Amino acid sequence: MQIPIERKPLRMYGDASRVIGRFFWAGKDRAYQLIDRVINLDDQETHDTLMRTLRDFARRHRNTIGIYRRHLNAALERVPEQREKVLLLSEEKQALIGAYFTHEYSIESAAFFNPSVVPALDQTGLERGQMRIVMSMRAVGEGHTSSIEFRNIVLDRENNPIAEPTNQFVGLAERIFYSQYTKEAFSKRTQERDEIDQEIFNMLIEDLPDNFNHRELYERYWKLWNQYGEDSRERDQLNHLMTVADRYYELQFSLDTDISERVLYPMIDFEMKGMEDARFLQFVNDDGSKIYYGTYTAYNGSQIRPMIIETEDFYTFTIRPVYGDAAVNKNHAIFPRKINGHYYVLCRIDGINNYIIKSDRLQVWDDAVKISEPKFPWQLYQVGNCGAPLETEKGWLVITHGVGPMRRYCLGAMLLDLEDPSIVLGQLEEPLLSPMDDEREGYVPNVVYSCGSIIHNGEVFIPYGISDEAARFATVNLEMLLDTLLGNGKE
């Protein structure tokens, strides 16, 4: 049975004019030469060059001088021998040096797709039946580097999406805090935990310097982790120890920025080639408080790794690592609350089938259980989820995707048991949403794909990417969808 689905007229495309000021680095030798050349400019040449640069670029960035200062500091971190003499220079000369270590990067120029949506914190100024939602998007620029952007959208009573205006500026976080550790402090925090294996702990930190960062710690963990077998006590201990180092970095955006200005751009080696397909959700804690999580795939050019974003307000973001045998591959999506005291996560650890993880700790994913596999012709290549499950009275509703002939991506749905979500109550035999003729052309043809939906006004509101070119929106009657899923019966 084909379920009626309503496509909304709004389409949202990338805008190549939205640029960030990105740090530019061509190596130490070039940096030394460049800094000396700028130092040798006389004051008038310095002033004229800086003013001309600001005239050309200041209207394209919120705080151009601030960007130059940040990139000057980034350069001096790489050539510390130059720091003392550079800091004695005039402010104009320092700013100009920073300008030479800056270039513009058009974050949406190649592709703009794969949205997810969550209810916004701010629901003021709306009429009855309306809802403001935050939409995340995967934006791709030169070199196929992916970042995460945001938009505010208002749904009216009929769930028609109205996009709020997009700010002309876009930029990186104002403050970035990278996690640093000392052996003494790390040991003290570790000893506060129960059942620590001292031998494993010593092996983890013995080859690290007295002061180390999360990348160094993770590389040591990964080397040891690969020496032990699945379900081994040693791996469990390593995972337990690593949850002490619970974050990679934290980002803070200025309170005077619009949400459309804030971009999460790769900041560490693990994600240097992209932050892909963020699946955001609003998580309800046991005490009723709420927080936003997002899972995404970090890509370094050769390897992928699942990660967690945490935010309370979309101004401050904490990037957290995950550990365990199931912390591999793509398609991880967190359930929006604990079930019987446990976290649950959907995943696709083998690239083909849908799995589920039950865990006592959000950052440790082990013992994945297969719950569905390619079954129908439209999805025989692979299946996966399209974002966090949606809680209904009849079960956990999961929007899914499947890949068929000619790598054509379609959306489907399945229903999981509320108390034991490893039980599949039903799934659609036919696609819920397939690429129409006017949705087939783009960066990656013949694809519709979503990273997270919501339920509003008795309908499932589904944002979806079309051929990695743009975002569209569709709705389906919730009751009809659930009845169809339950009519199909258990798998």
Coordinates of C-alpha atoms in Angstrom, one line a residue:
M1 CA 0.0 0.0 0.0
Q2 CA 1.4 3.4 -1.0
I3 CA 0.8 5.9 1.8
P4 CA -0.1 9.4 0.8
I5 CA 2.7 11.9 1.4
E6 CA 2.6 15.6 0.9
R7 CA 5.6 17.4 -0.5
K8 CA 5.9 21.0 0.6
P9 CA 6.9 23.7 -2.0
L10 CA 9.8 25.1 0.0
R11 CA 13.2 24.2 -1.2
M12 CA 16.4 25.4 0.4
Y13 CA 19.6 25.6 -1.6
G14 CA 23.3 26.3 -0.8
D15 CA 24.6 29.8 -1.3
A16 CA 28.2 30.1 -2.6
S17 CA 28.4 33.7 -1.3
R18 CA 28.4 32.4 2.3
V19 CA 32.1 32.2 3.2
I20 CA 34.2 31.7 6.4
G21 CA 37.6 33.1 7.0
R22 CA 39.7 30.0 7.2
F23 CA 43.3 29.6 8.5
F24 CA 45.8 29.2 5.6
W25 CA 49.1 27.4 6.2
A26 CA 51.7 26.6 3.6
G27 CA 54.5 25.4 5.9
K28 CA 57.1 26.9 8.2
D29 CA 59.5 28.1 5.5
R30 CA 56.9 30.1 3.7
A31 CA 55.7 31.5 7.1
Y32 CA 59.1 32.7 8.0
Q33 CA 59.5 34.4 4.7
L34 CA 56.1 35.9 4.7
I35 CA 56.3 37.4 8.2
D36 CA 59.7 39.0 7.3
R37 CA 58.3 40.5 4.1
V38 CA 55.5 42.1 5.9
I39 CA 57.8 43.4 8.7
N40 CA 59.9 45.0 6.0
L41 CA 56.9 47.0 4.6
D42 CA 57.0 50.7 5.7
D43 CA 54.1 52.0 7.8
Q44 CA 52.3 53.6 4.9
E45 CA 52.4 50.5 2.7
T46 CA 51.2 48.5 5.7
H47 CA 48.3 50.9 6.3
D48 CA 47.3 51.1 2.6
T49 CA 47.4 47.4 2.1
L50 CA 45.4 46.6 5.2
M51 CA 42.8 49.3 4.4
R52 CA 42.4 48.0 0.9
T53 CA 42.0 44.4 2.2
L54 CA 39.4 45.5 4.7
R55 CA 37.5 47.5 2.1
D56 CA 37.3 44.3 -0.1
F57 CA 36.5 41.8 2.6
A58 CA 35.1 43.4 5.8
R59 CA 31.5 43.5 4.5
R60 CA 31.7 39.7 4.0
H61 CA 32.6 38.8 7.6
R62 CA 31.3 39.9 11.0
N63 CA 34.6 40.6 12.6
T64 CA 37.4 40.6 10.0
I65 CA 40.1 42.0 12.3
G66 CA 39.2 39.4 14.9
I67 CA 39.7 36.7 12.3
Y68 CA 43.1 38.1 11.4
R69 CA 44.2 38.1 15.0
R70 CA 43.1 34.5 15.6
H71 CA 45.0 33.4 12.5
L72 CA 48.1 35.4 13.5
N73 CA 48.1 33.5 16.8
A74 CA 47.6 30.2 15.0
A75 CA 50.6 30.9 12.7
L76 CA 52.8 32.0 15.7
E77 CA 51.9 28.7 17.4
R78 CA 53.6 27.0 14.5
V79 CA 56.6 29.3 14.4
P80 CA 57.0 30.3 18.0
E81 CA 60.5 31.7 17.3
Q82 CA 58.8 34.6 15.6
R83 CA 56.4 35.4 18.4
E84 CA 58.5 37.9 20.3
K85 CA 59.4 40.2 17.4
V86 CA 55.9 40.0 15.9
L87 CA 54.2 41.0 19.2
L88 CA 56.4 44.2 19.2
L89 CA 54.9 45.3 15.9
S90 CA 52.0 47.8 15.4
E91 CA 48.5 46.5 15.6
E92 CA 48.1 47.3 11.8
K93 CA 51.1 45.2 10.9
Q94 CA 50.0 42.3 13.1
A95 CA 46.6 42.4 11.5
L96 CA 48.1 42.4 8.0
I97 CA 50.3 39.4 8.8
G98 CA 47.1 37.6 10.0
A99 CA 45.4 38.6 6.7
Y100 CA 48.1 36.7 4.8
F101 CA 47.3 33.6 6.9
T102 CA 43.6 33.8 6.0
H103 CA 41.6 32.7 3.0
E104 CA 37.9 32.5 2.3
Y105 CA 36.2 29.2 2.1
S106 CA 32.7 28.8 0.6
I107 CA 31.2 26.2 2.8
E108 CA 28.0 25.6 0.7
S109 CA 29.4 25.9 -2.8
A110 CA 29.5 22.2 -3.7
A111 CA 26.5 20.7 -1.9
F112 CA 23.9 21.4 0.8
F113 CA 21.8 18.5 2.0
N114 CA 20.8 15.8 4.6
P115 CA 18.8 17.9 7.1
S116 CA 17.7 17.0 10.6
V117 CA 15.2 18.9 12.8
V118 CA 14.5 19.4 16.5
P119 CA 12.1 21.7 18.4
A120 CA 13.8 25.0 19.2
L121 CA 14.2 26.3 22.7
D122 CA 12.6 29.6 21.7
Q123 CA 8.9 29.2 21.0
T124 CA 7.9 32.8 21.6
G125 CA 6.0 35.0 19.2
L126 CA 4.1 32.1 17.5
E127 CA 0.5 31.5 16.9
R128 CA -1.5 28.5 18.2
G129 CA -0.5 25.4 16.3
Q130 CA 2.9 26.8 15.1
M131 CA 6.3 25.5 16.1
R132 CA 9.8 26.8 15.6
I133 CA 12.4 24.2 14.8
V134 CA 16.1 24.1 14.4
M135 CA 17.3 22.4 11.2
S136 CA 20.9 21.2 10.8
M137 CA 22.3 20.8 7.3
R138 CA 25.4 19.2 5.9
A139 CA 27.3 21.8 3.8
V140 CA 30.1 20.8 1.4
G141 CA 32.7 23.1 -0.1
E142 CA 35.9 22.8 -2.1
G143 CA 37.7 19.5 -1.6
H144 CA 34.5 17.8 -0.5
T145 CA 35.0 19.0 3.1
S146 CA 31.7 18.8 5.1
S147 CA 30.6 21.1 7.9
I148 CA 27.4 21.5 9.9
E149 CA 25.1 24.5 9.6
F150 CA 21.8 25.6 11.1
R151 CA 18.6 27.3 10.1
N152 CA 15.5 28.4 12.0
I153 CA 12.2 27.3 10.5
V154 CA 8.6 27.9 11.6
L155 CA 5.9 25.3 11.0
D156 CA 2.4 26.7 10.6
R157 CA -0.9 24.8 11.6
E158 CA -0.8 22.8 8.4
N159 CA 3.0 22.0 8.9
N160 CA 4.0 24.3 6.0
P161 CA 7.6 25.3 6.7
I162 CA 8.5 29.0 6.7
A163 CA 12.2 29.6 6.6
E164 CA 13.3 32.5 8.8
P165 CA 15.8 34.9 7.2
T166 CA 19.4 33.8 6.8
N167 CA 22.1 36.2 8.0
Q168 CA 24.6 37.3 5.4
F169 CA 27.5 36.4 7.7
V170 CA 28.7 33.0 8.7
G171 CA 31.6 32.1 10.9
L172 CA 33.5 29.8 13.2
A173 CA 33.2 29.8 17.0
E174 CA 34.5 32.7 18.9
R175 CA 36.3 30.5 21.4
I176 CA 37.7 27.0 21.0
F177 CA 38.9 24.9 24.0
Y178 CA 40.9 21.8 23.2
S179 CA 41.1 19.1 25.9
Q180 CA 44.5 18.9 27.6
Y181 CA 45.5 16.6 30.4
T182 CA 48.4 15.9 32.8
K183 CA 49.2 12.4 34.0
E184 CA 48.7 13.4 37.6
A185 CA 45.2 14.9 37.1
F186 CA 44.2 12.1 34.8
S187 CA 45.3 9.5 37.3
K188 CA 43.4 11.3 40.1
R189 CA 40.2 11.4 38.1
T190 CA 40.6 7.7 37.2
Q191 CA 41.1 6.6 40.8
E192 CA 37.7 8.1 41.7
R193 CA 36.1 5.4 39.6
D194 CA 35.4 1.8 40.8
E195 CA 37.1 -1.4 39.5
I196 CA 40.0 0.2 37.7
D197 CA 42.6 -2.2 36.4
Q198 CA 45.9 -0.6 37.4
E199 CA 47.9 -2.7 34.9
I200 CA 45.7 -1.5 32.0
F201 CA 45.8 2.1 33.3
N202 CA 49.6 2.0 33.4
M203 CA 49.9 0.6 29.9
L204 CA 47.5 3.4 28.6
I205 CA 49.5 6.3 30.0
E206 CA 53.1 5.0 30.4
D207 CA 54.3 6.1 26.9
L208 CA 52.5 9.5 27.0
P209 CA 54.2 12.8 27.9
D210 CA 53.5 14.4 31.3
N211 CA 51.2 16.8 29.4
F212 CA 49.1 15.3 26.6
N213 CA 46.1 16.0 24.5
H214 CA 43.1 13.9 23.6
R215 CA 44.6 13.0 20.2
E216 CA 47.7 11.5 21.8
L217 CA 45.6 9.7 24.4
Y218 CA 43.2 8.3 21.7
E219 CA 46.0 7.0 19.5
R220 CA 47.5 5.1 22.5
Y221 CA 44.0 3.7 23.4
W222 CA 43.4 2.6 19.8
K223 CA 46.8 0.8 19.6
L224 CA 46.1 -1.1 22.8
W225 CA 42.5 -1.7 22.0
N226 CA 43.4 -3.5 18.7
Q227 CA 45.6 -5.9 20.6
Y228 CA 42.7 -7.5 22.4
G229 CA 39.7 -9.5 21.2
E230 CA 36.1 -8.6 21.1
D231 CA 34.2 -8.8 24.4
S232 CA 37.5 -9.0 26.3
R233 CA 37.9 -7.6 29.8
E234 CA 40.8 -5.5 28.6
R235 CA 38.7 -3.7 26.0
D236 CA 36.0 -3.1 28.6
Q237 CA 38.6 -1.6 30.9
L238 CA 40.1 0.6 28.2
N239 CA 36.6 1.9 27.3
H240 CA 35.9 2.6 31.0
L241 CA 39.2 4.5 31.4
M242 CA 38.6 6.6 28.3
T243 CA 35.3 7.9 29.5
V244 CA 37.3 9.9 32.1
A245 CA 38.6 11.9 29.0
D246 CA 35.1 12.6 28.0
R247 CA 35.5 15.4 25.4
Y248 CA 37.7 16.4 22.5
Y249 CA 36.9 20.1 22.4
E250 CA 34.3 22.8 23.2
L251 CA 33.1 25.6 21.0
Q252 CA 31.5 28.8 22.1
F253 CA 29.7 31.2 19.7
S254 CA 28.9 34.8 20.6
L255 CA 25.4 35.5 21.9
D256 CA 24.9 38.2 19.3
T257 CA 25.1 35.7 16.4
D258 CA 22.1 34.4 14.6
I259 CA 21.8 30.6 14.4
S260 CA 22.3 30.7 10.6
E261 CA 25.8 32.3 11.2
R262 CA 27.1 29.4 13.3
V263 CA 29.0 26.7 11.5
L264 CA 30.6 23.6 13.0
Y265 CA 33.8 23.1 10.9
P266 CA 36.4 20.4 11.3
M267 CA 38.7 21.3 14.2
I268 CA 40.7 18.1 14.9
D269 CA 42.7 15.6 12.9
F270 CA 39.9 12.9 13.2
E271 CA 37.5 15.1 11.2
M272 CA 39.9 17.1 9.0
K273 CA 38.0 16.0 5.8
G274 CA 34.5 16.5 7.2
M275 CA 31.7 16.3 9.8
E276 CA 29.1 14.3 7.9
D277 CA 25.3 13.7 8.3
A278 CA 24.6 15.0 11.8
R279 CA 21.5 13.4 13.4
F280 CA 20.3 15.8 16.1
L281 CA 17.7 15.0 18.7
Q282 CA 16.2 16.5 21.9
F283 CA 17.1 14.1 24.7
V284 CA 14.9 14.0 27.9
N285 CA 16.9 13.1 31.0
D286 CA 15.4 11.1 33.9
D287 CA 14.7 14.3 35.9
G288 CA 12.8 15.8 33.0
S289 CA 15.5 18.2 31.9
K290 CA 16.3 18.4 28.2
I291 CA 19.5 18.5 26.2
Y292 CA 20.4 18.3 22.5
Y293 CA 22.6 15.5 21.2
G294 CA 23.8 15.0 17.6
T295 CA 25.7 12.1 16.2
Y296 CA 27.9 12.6 13.2
T297 CA 30.6 10.8 11.2
A298 CA 34.1 12.3 11.4
Y299 CA 36.2 11.7 8.3
N300 CA 39.9 12.2 8.1
G301 CA 40.3 11.3 4.4
S302 CA 40.8 7.6 4.9
Q303 CA 38.9 6.6 8.1
I304 CA 35.5 7.3 9.5
R305 CA 34.6 7.5 13.2
P306 CA 31.2 8.2 14.9
M307 CA 31.2 11.2 17.3
I308 CA 28.6 13.0 19.6
I309 CA 27.8 16.7 19.7
E310 CA 26.2 18.0 22.9
T311 CA 24.5 21.4 23.3
E312 CA 21.9 23.0 25.6
D313 CA 21.4 26.1 23.5
F314 CA 23.2 25.9 20.1
Y315 CA 25.6 28.5 21.3
T316 CA 28.0 26.2 23.2
F317 CA 28.9 22.8 21.7
T318 CA 30.9 20.0 23.3
I319 CA 32.3 17.4 20.9
R320 CA 32.6 13.9 22.6
P321 CA 34.3 10.7 21.5
V322 CA 32.7 7.3 21.6
Y323 CA 34.3 3.9 22.3
G324 CA 33.5 0.3 21.9
D325 CA 33.2 -2.5 19.3
A326 CA 30.1 -0.8 17.9
A327 CA 31.7 2.6 17.6
V328 CA 32.4 2.0 14.0
N329 CA 31.0 2.8 10.6
K330 CA 28.1 5.2 10.0
N331 CA 24.4 5.8 10.8
H332 CA 24.4 6.1 14.6
A333 CA 21.2 7.6 16.0
I334 CA 20.5 8.0 19.8
F335 CA 17.0 7.3 21.2
P336 CA 15.5 10.5 22.8
R337 CA 15.3 9.0 26.3
K338 CA 16.5 6.1 28.4
I339 CA 14.5 2.9 28.2
N340 CA 14.4 0.9 31.5
G341 CA 17.5 2.7 32.7
H342 CA 19.6 2.1 29.5
Y343 CA 20.7 4.3 26.6
Y344 CA 19.8 2.9 23.1
V345 CA 21.5 3.7 19.8
L346 CA 20.6 2.6 16.3
C347 CA 23.6 1.9 14.0
R348 CA 24.9 0.1 10.9
I349 CA 28.2 -1.4 11.9
D350 CA 28.6 -3.5 8.8
G351 CA 27.5 -1.0 6.2
I352 CA 24.5 -3.1 5.3
N353 CA 22.1 -3.9 8.1
N354 CA 20.3 -2.1 10.9
Y355 CA 21.6 -2.8 14.4
I356 CA 20.7 -1.6 17.9
I357 CA 22.9 -1.0 20.9
K358 CA 22.0 -1.0 24.6
S359 CA 24.4 0.7 27.0
D360 CA 24.7 2.0 30.5
R361 CA 27.0 4.8 29.3
L362 CA 26.3 7.1 26.4
Q363 CA 29.9 7.1 25.2
V364 CA 30.4 3.3 25.2
W365 CA 28.8 1.4 22.4
D366 CA 29.2 -2.4 22.5
D367 CA 27.3 -5.6 21.7
A368 CA 25.3 -4.4 18.7
V369 CA 22.3 -6.6 17.8
K370 CA 20.9 -6.9 14.3
I371 CA 17.3 -5.9 14.0
S372 CA 16.7 -5.7 10.2
E373 CA 18.4 -6.4 6.9
P374 CA 17.7 -5.6 3.3
K375 CA 14.4 -7.4 2.4
F376 CA 12.6 -5.7 -0.3
P377 CA 13.7 -4.9 -3.9
W378 CA 14.1 -1.1 -3.3
Q379 CA 16.6 -1.7 -0.4
L380 CA 18.5 -4.8 -1.3
Y381 CA 21.9 -3.1 -1.4
Q382 CA 21.8 -1.7 2.2
V383 CA 19.4 -0.2 4.8
G384 CA 19.9 2.4 7.5
N385 CA 18.1 4.8 9.7
C386 CA 17.3 8.5 8.9
G387 CA 17.7 9.9 12.4
A388 CA 16.6 9.4 16.0
P389 CA 13.5 7.3 16.6
L390 CA 10.2 9.2 17.3
E391 CA 8.2 8.0 20.3
T392 CA 4.5 7.2 19.7
E393 CA 1.9 5.4 21.8
K394 CA 2.3 2.4 19.5
G395 CA 6.1 2.2 19.4
W396 CA 9.3 3.8 18.3
L397 CA 8.9 5.1 14.8
V398 CA 12.1 5.1 12.7
I399 CA 12.3 6.7 9.4
T400 CA 14.7 4.5 7.4
H401 CA 16.5 4.6 4.0
G402 CA 17.2 1.8 1.6
V403 CA 19.5 1.6 -1.5
G404 CA 18.3 -0.2 -4.6
P405 CA 19.3 -0.6 -8.3
M406 CA 21.5 2.2 -9.7
R407 CA 22.2 3.2 -6.1
R408 CA 18.8 4.9 -5.9
Y409 CA 18.1 6.0 -2.3
C410 CA 14.5 5.9 -1.0
L411 CA 13.0 6.5 2.5
G412 CA 11.0 3.9 4.4
A413 CA 9.8 3.4 7.9
M414 CA 9.8 0.7 10.7
L415 CA 8.2 0.5 14.1
L416 CA 10.0 -0.8 17.2
D417 CA 8.6 -2.0 20.5
L418 CA 8.4 0.7 23.2
E419 CA 9.8 -1.4 26.0
D420 CA 12.2 -3.6 24.0
P421 CA 13.2 -1.7 20.8
S422 CA 15.2 -4.6 19.5
I423 CA 11.8 -6.0 18.5
V424 CA 10.6 -4.9 15.1
L425 CA 6.8 -4.6 15.0
G426 CA 6.6 -3.8 11.4
Q427 CA 8.2 -2.1 8.4
L428 CA 7.1 -0.7 5.1
E429 CA 7.2 -3.0 2.1
E430 CA 7.2 -0.1 -0.3
P431 CA 9.1 3.2 -0.1
L432 CA 7.5 6.1 1.8
L433 CA 9.4 8.6 -0.4
S434 CA 11.3 8.1 -3.6
P435 CA 13.1 10.6 -5.8
M436 CA 10.8 12.4 -8.2
D437 CA 11.9 13.5 -11.7
D438 CA 12.6 17.1 -10.4
E439 CA 14.6 15.7 -7.4
R440 CA 17.0 13.4 -9.3
E441 CA 19.6 15.8 -10.5
G442 CA 22.4 17.1 -8.3
Y443 CA 25.9 16.5 -6.9
V444 CA 24.8 12.8 -6.2
P445 CA 21.9 11.9 -8.4
N446 CA 18.8 9.8 -7.5
V447 CA 19.0 10.3 -3.8
V448 CA 16.5 11.3 -1.1
Y449 CA 17.9 11.2 2.4
S450 CA 17.0 12.5 5.8
C451 CA 18.9 12.8 9.2
G452 CA 16.0 13.5 11.5
S453 CA 12.2 14.2 11.7
I454 CA 9.7 15.3 14.2
I455 CA 6.0 14.7 15.0
H456 CA 3.8 17.9 15.0
N457 CA 0.0 18.4 14.5
G458 CA -0.7 14.7 14.0
E459 CA 1.8 14.4 11.2
V460 CA 5.4 13.3 10.7
F461 CA 7.4 16.2 9.4
I462 CA 10.3 14.9 7.3
P463 CA 13.0 17.2 6.0
Y464 CA 15.1 15.5 3.3
G465 CA 18.0 16.2 1.0
I466 CA 17.5 15.8 -2.7
S467 CA 20.5 14.5 -4.7
D468 CA 22.9 16.4 -2.3
E469 CA 21.6 19.6 -4.0
A470 CA 19.0 21.0 -1.6
A471 CA 16.6 20.4 1.2
R472 CA 12.9 19.7 0.8
F473 CA 10.1 18.9 3.2
A474 CA 7.3 16.4 3.3
T475 CA 4.5 15.3 5.8
V476 CA 2.7 12.0 6.3
N477 CA -0.3 11.3 8.6
L478 CA 1.1 9.7 11.7
E479 CA -1.9 7.5 12.5
M480 CA -2.1 6.1 8.9
L481 CA 1.6 5.4 8.9
L482 CA 1.5 3.5 12.2
D483 CA -1.6 1.5 11.2
T484 CA 0.2 0.5 8.0
L485 CA 3.3 -0.5 9.9
L486 CA 1.3 -2.6 12.4
G487 CA -0.7 -4.1 9.6
N488 CA 2.5 -5.4 8.0
G489 CA 3.2 -7.3 11.3
K490 CA 6.4 -8.4 12.9
E491 CA 9.5 -9.1 10.9

